Coordinates of C-alpha atoms in Angstrom, one line a residue:
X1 CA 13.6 107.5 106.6
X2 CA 15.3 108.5 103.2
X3 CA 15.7 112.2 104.9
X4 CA 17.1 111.2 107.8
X5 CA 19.5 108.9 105.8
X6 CA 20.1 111.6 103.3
X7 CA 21.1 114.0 106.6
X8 CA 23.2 111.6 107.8
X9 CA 25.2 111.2 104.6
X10 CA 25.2 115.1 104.0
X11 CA 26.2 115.7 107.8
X12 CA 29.0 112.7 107.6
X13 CA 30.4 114.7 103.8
X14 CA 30.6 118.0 106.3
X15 CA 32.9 116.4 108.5
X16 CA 35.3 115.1 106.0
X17 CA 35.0 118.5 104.6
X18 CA 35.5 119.9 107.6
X19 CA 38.8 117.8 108.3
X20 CA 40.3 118.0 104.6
X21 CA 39.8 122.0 105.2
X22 CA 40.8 122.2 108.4
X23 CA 44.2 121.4 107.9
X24 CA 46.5 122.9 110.0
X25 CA 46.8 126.3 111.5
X26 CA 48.9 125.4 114.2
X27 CA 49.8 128.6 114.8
X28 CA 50.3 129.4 111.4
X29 CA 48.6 132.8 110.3
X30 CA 46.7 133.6 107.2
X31 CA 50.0 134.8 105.5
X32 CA 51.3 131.1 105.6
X33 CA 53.8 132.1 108.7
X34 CA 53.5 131.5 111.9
X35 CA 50.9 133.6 114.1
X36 CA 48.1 135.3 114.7
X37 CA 45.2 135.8 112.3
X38 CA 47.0 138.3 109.8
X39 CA 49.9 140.0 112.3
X40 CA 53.2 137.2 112.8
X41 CA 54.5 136.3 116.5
X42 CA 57.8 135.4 117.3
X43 CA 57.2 131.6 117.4
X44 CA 58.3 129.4 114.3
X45 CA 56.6 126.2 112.9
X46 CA 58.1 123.4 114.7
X47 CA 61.2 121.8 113.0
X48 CA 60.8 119.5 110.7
X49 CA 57.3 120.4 109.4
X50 CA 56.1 121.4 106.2
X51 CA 52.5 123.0 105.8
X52 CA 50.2 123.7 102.9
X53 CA 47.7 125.9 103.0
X54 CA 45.1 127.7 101.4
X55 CA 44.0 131.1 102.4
X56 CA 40.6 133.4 101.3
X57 CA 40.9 137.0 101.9
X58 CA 37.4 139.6 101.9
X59 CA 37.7 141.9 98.9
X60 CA 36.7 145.1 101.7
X61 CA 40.3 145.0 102.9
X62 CA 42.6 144.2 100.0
X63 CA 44.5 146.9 98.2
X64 CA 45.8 144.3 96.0
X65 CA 42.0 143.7 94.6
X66 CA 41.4 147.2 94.7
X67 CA 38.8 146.3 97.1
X68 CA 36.6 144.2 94.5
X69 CA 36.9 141.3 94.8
X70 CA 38.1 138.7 97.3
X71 CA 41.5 137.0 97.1
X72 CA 42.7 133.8 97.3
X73 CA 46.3 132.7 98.1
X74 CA 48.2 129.0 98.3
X75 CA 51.2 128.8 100.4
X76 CA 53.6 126.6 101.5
X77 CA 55.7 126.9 104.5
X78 CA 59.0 125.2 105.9
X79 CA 60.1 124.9 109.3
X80 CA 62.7 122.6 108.8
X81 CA 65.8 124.7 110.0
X82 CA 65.2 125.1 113.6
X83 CA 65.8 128.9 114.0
X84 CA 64.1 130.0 110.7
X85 CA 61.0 129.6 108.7
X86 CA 60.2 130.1 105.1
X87 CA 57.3 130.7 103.5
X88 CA 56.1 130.8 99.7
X89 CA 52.6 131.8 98.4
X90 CA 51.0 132.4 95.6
X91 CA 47.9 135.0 95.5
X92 CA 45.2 135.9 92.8
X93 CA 42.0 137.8 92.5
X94 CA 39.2 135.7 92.3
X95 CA 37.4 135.7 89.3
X96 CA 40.4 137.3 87.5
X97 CA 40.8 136.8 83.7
X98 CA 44.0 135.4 82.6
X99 CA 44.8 138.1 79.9
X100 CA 44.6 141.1 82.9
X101 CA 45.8 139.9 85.6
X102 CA 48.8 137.3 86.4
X103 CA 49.4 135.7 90.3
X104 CA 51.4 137.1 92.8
X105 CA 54.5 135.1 94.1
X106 CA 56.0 136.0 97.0
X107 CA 58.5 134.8 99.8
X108 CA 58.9 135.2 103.8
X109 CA 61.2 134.6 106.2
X110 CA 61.6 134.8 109.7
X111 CA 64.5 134.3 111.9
X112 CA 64.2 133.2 115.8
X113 CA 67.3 135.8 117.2
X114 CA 65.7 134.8 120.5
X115 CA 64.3 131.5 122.1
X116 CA 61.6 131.7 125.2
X117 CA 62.8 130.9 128.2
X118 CA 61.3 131.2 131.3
X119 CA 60.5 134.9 131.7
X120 CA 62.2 135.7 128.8
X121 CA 59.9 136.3 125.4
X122 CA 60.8 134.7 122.2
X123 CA 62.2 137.4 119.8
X124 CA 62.1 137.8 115.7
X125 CA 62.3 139.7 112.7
X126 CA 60.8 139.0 109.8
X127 CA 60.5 139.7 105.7
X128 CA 57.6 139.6 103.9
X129 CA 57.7 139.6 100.0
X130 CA 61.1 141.5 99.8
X131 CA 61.7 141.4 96.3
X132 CA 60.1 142.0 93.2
X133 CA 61.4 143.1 89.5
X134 CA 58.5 146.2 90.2
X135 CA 58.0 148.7 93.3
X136 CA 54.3 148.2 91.3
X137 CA 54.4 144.4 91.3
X138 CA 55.7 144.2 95.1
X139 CA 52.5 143.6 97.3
X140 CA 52.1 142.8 100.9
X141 CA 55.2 144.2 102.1
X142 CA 56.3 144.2 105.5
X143 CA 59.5 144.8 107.3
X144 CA 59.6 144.0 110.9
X145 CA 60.6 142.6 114.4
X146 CA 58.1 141.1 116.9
X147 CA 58.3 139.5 120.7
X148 CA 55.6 137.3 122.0
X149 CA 55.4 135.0 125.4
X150 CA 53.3 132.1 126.1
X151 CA 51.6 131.3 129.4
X152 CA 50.2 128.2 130.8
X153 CA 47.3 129.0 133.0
X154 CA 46.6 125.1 133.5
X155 CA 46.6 122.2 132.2
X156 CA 43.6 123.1 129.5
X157 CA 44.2 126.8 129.2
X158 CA 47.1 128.5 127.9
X159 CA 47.3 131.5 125.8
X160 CA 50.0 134.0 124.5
X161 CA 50.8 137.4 123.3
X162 CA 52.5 139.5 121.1
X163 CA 54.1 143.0 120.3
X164 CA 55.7 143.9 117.1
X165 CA 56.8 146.3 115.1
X166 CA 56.7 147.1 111.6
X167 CA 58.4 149.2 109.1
X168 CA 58.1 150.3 104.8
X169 CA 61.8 150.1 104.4
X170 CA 61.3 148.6 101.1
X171 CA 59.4 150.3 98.4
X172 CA 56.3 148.4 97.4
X173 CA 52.9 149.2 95.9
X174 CA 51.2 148.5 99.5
X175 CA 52.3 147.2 103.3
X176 CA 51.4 145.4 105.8
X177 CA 50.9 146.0 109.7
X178 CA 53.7 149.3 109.4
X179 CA 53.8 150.7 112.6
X180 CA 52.7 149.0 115.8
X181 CA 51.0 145.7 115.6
X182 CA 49.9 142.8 118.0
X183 CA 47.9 140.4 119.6
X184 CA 46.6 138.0 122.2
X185 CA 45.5 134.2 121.8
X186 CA 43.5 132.1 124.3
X187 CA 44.3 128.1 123.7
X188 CA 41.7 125.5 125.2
X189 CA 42.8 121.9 125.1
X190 CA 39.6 119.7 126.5
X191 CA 41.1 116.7 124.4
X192 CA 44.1 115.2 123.7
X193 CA 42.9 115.1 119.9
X194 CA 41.2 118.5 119.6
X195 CA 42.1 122.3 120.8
X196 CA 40.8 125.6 119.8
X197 CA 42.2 129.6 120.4
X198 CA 40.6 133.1 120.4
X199 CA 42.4 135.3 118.9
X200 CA 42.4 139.4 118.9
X201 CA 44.7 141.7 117.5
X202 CA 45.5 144.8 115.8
X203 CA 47.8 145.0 112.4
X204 CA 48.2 148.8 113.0
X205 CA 45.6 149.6 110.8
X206 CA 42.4 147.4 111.9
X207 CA 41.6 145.0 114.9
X208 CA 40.5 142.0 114.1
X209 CA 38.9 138.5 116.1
X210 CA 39.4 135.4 115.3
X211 CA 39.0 131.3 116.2
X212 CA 41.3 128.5 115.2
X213 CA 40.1 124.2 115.6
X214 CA 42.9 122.2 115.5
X215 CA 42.4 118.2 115.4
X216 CA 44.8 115.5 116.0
X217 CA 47.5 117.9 115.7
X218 CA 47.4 118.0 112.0
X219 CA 43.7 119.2 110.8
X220 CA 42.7 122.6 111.7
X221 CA 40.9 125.4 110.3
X222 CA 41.3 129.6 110.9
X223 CA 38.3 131.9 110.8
X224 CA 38.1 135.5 111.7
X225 CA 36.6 139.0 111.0
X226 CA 39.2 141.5 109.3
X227 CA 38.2 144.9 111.0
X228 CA 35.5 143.2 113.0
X229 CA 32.8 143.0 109.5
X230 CA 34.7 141.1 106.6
X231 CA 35.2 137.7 107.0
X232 CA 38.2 136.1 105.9
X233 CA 39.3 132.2 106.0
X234 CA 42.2 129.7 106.4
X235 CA 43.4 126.3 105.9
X236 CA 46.7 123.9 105.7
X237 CA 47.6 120.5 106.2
X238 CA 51.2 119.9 108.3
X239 CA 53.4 117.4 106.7
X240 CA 56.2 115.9 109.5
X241 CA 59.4 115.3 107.0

C-alpha cells in the first residue's frame, strides 16, 4: 500500500515536472527563436508574447565546449512587434569554473519581409549574435534568409516546411547552419489542450530529429537527436503581455 502510494506521489511530482519543463516551444527552436529544432523558419512568435526558456545542448556537437562538455543556455524572447522578433540568451559550459570561463551573451533578430498567404511562403532574414567586442568571443554566428509554408492536411494534422540559407558574413570564432539548411514538421492536434510535431531537418552540417508536446498552449517541452546520436533538450514558458 505505502508503494503504491509512494508511486502515485512520485508519478503525480513527474507531471508537475513535466509541465514546469515543458514550457513552451511553440515553435520556438532551441536558439530561443522561432523554429525548428536548431535551424530558424520564417514564422515569428505571435505578437504580444514573451517566452523564457531554457535550453541543454550535448557536449559532441558544441565548438563552443570544445566538445567536452554539455552547454546550457537561458533565453528570452519577444514577439511583441508584429513583423520582428528578438531574442536574448545567455550560454555557459556546464561545470565551468568561474575564474576560466565567463557566459556568453548574445542577441537575435529576425524580420518577417514576407507574410503567408495562400500559396505564397512566409519569408525572413535573420541575425544571430552579430556583435561582440572579440571575433574570439563571437560564438554561434549566423547570417541568413529562410522561407517556410504551412499546410493543413485536416483538422488534426498540419505540418510545414522550410528552406534557408545561411552565410559567415561576420567574422566569429564559429557559425551556425552556413550554407543550405532546412526542415519539415508534422503537427498532430488530438486535443484542444495538447498537440505534438516531428520534426527533421538539416543545419548544413548534420541532420537531426526531433519531437515537441505542447499543453494548453503555454507548456511544452523540445527533445531531439543532434546528428541523429547526441541528445539535446528544450524548455520555455510563453508569457501573453
Amino acid at each position: 500500500m505505502k508503494s503504491l502510494a509512494k508511486n502515485r506521489i512520485t508519478g503525480f511530482v513527474a507531471f508537475l515536472f513535466i509541465l514546469f519543463l515543458s514550457s513552451f516551444i511553440n515553435a520556438q527552436s532551441l536558439n530561443g527563436l522561432s523554429g525548428y529544432f536548431k535551424t530558424p523558419n520564417a514564422f515569428l512568435s505571435d505578437d504580444g508574447k514573451l517566452l523564457i526558456g531554457y535550453t541543454i545542448f550535448n557536449k559532441k556537437y558544441q565548438y563552443y565546449s570544445g566538445y567536452k562538455e554539455h552547454v546550457g543556455a537561458v533565453f528570452i524572447t519577444l514577439g511583441y512587434i508584429p513583423q520582428f522578433e528578438l531574442s536574448l540568451r545567455i550560454t555557459r559550459r556546464f561545470n565551468a569554473g568561474r575564474s576560466d570561463h565567463t557566459v556568453d551573451r548574445m542577441f537575435s533578430g529576425k524580420l518577417l519581409i514576407f507574410e503567408e498567404r495562400g500559396y505564397i511562403p512566409a519569408f525572413s532574414v535573420g541575425l544571430q549574435n552579430p556583435y561582440s567586442t572579440l571575433e574570439s568571443a563571437n560564438h554561434f554566428n549566423s547570417t541568413y534568409f529562410v522561407i517556410s509554408k504551412s499546410v493543413q492536411f485536416s483538422s488534426v494534422f498540419s505540418g510545414s516546411f522550410t528552406i534557408g540559407r545561411g552565410f559567415d558574413w561576420i567574422k566569429s570564432a564559429d557559425h551556425e547552419f552556413i550554407g543550405f539548411f532546412g526542415g519539415a514538421e508534422i503537427i498532430i492536434n488530438p486535443l484542444n489542450w495538447m498537440s505534438a510535431s516531428f520534426i527533421i531537418e538539416n543545419t548544413a552540417l548534420r541532420s537531426n530529429a526531433a519531437v515537441k508536446i505542447l499543453l494548453f498552449n503555454h507548456f511544452a517541452i523540445l527533445a531531439g537527436f543532434e546528428g541523429m546520436d547526441a541528445l539535446s533538450l528544450g524548455s520555455a514558458i510563453i508569457v501573453q503581455l
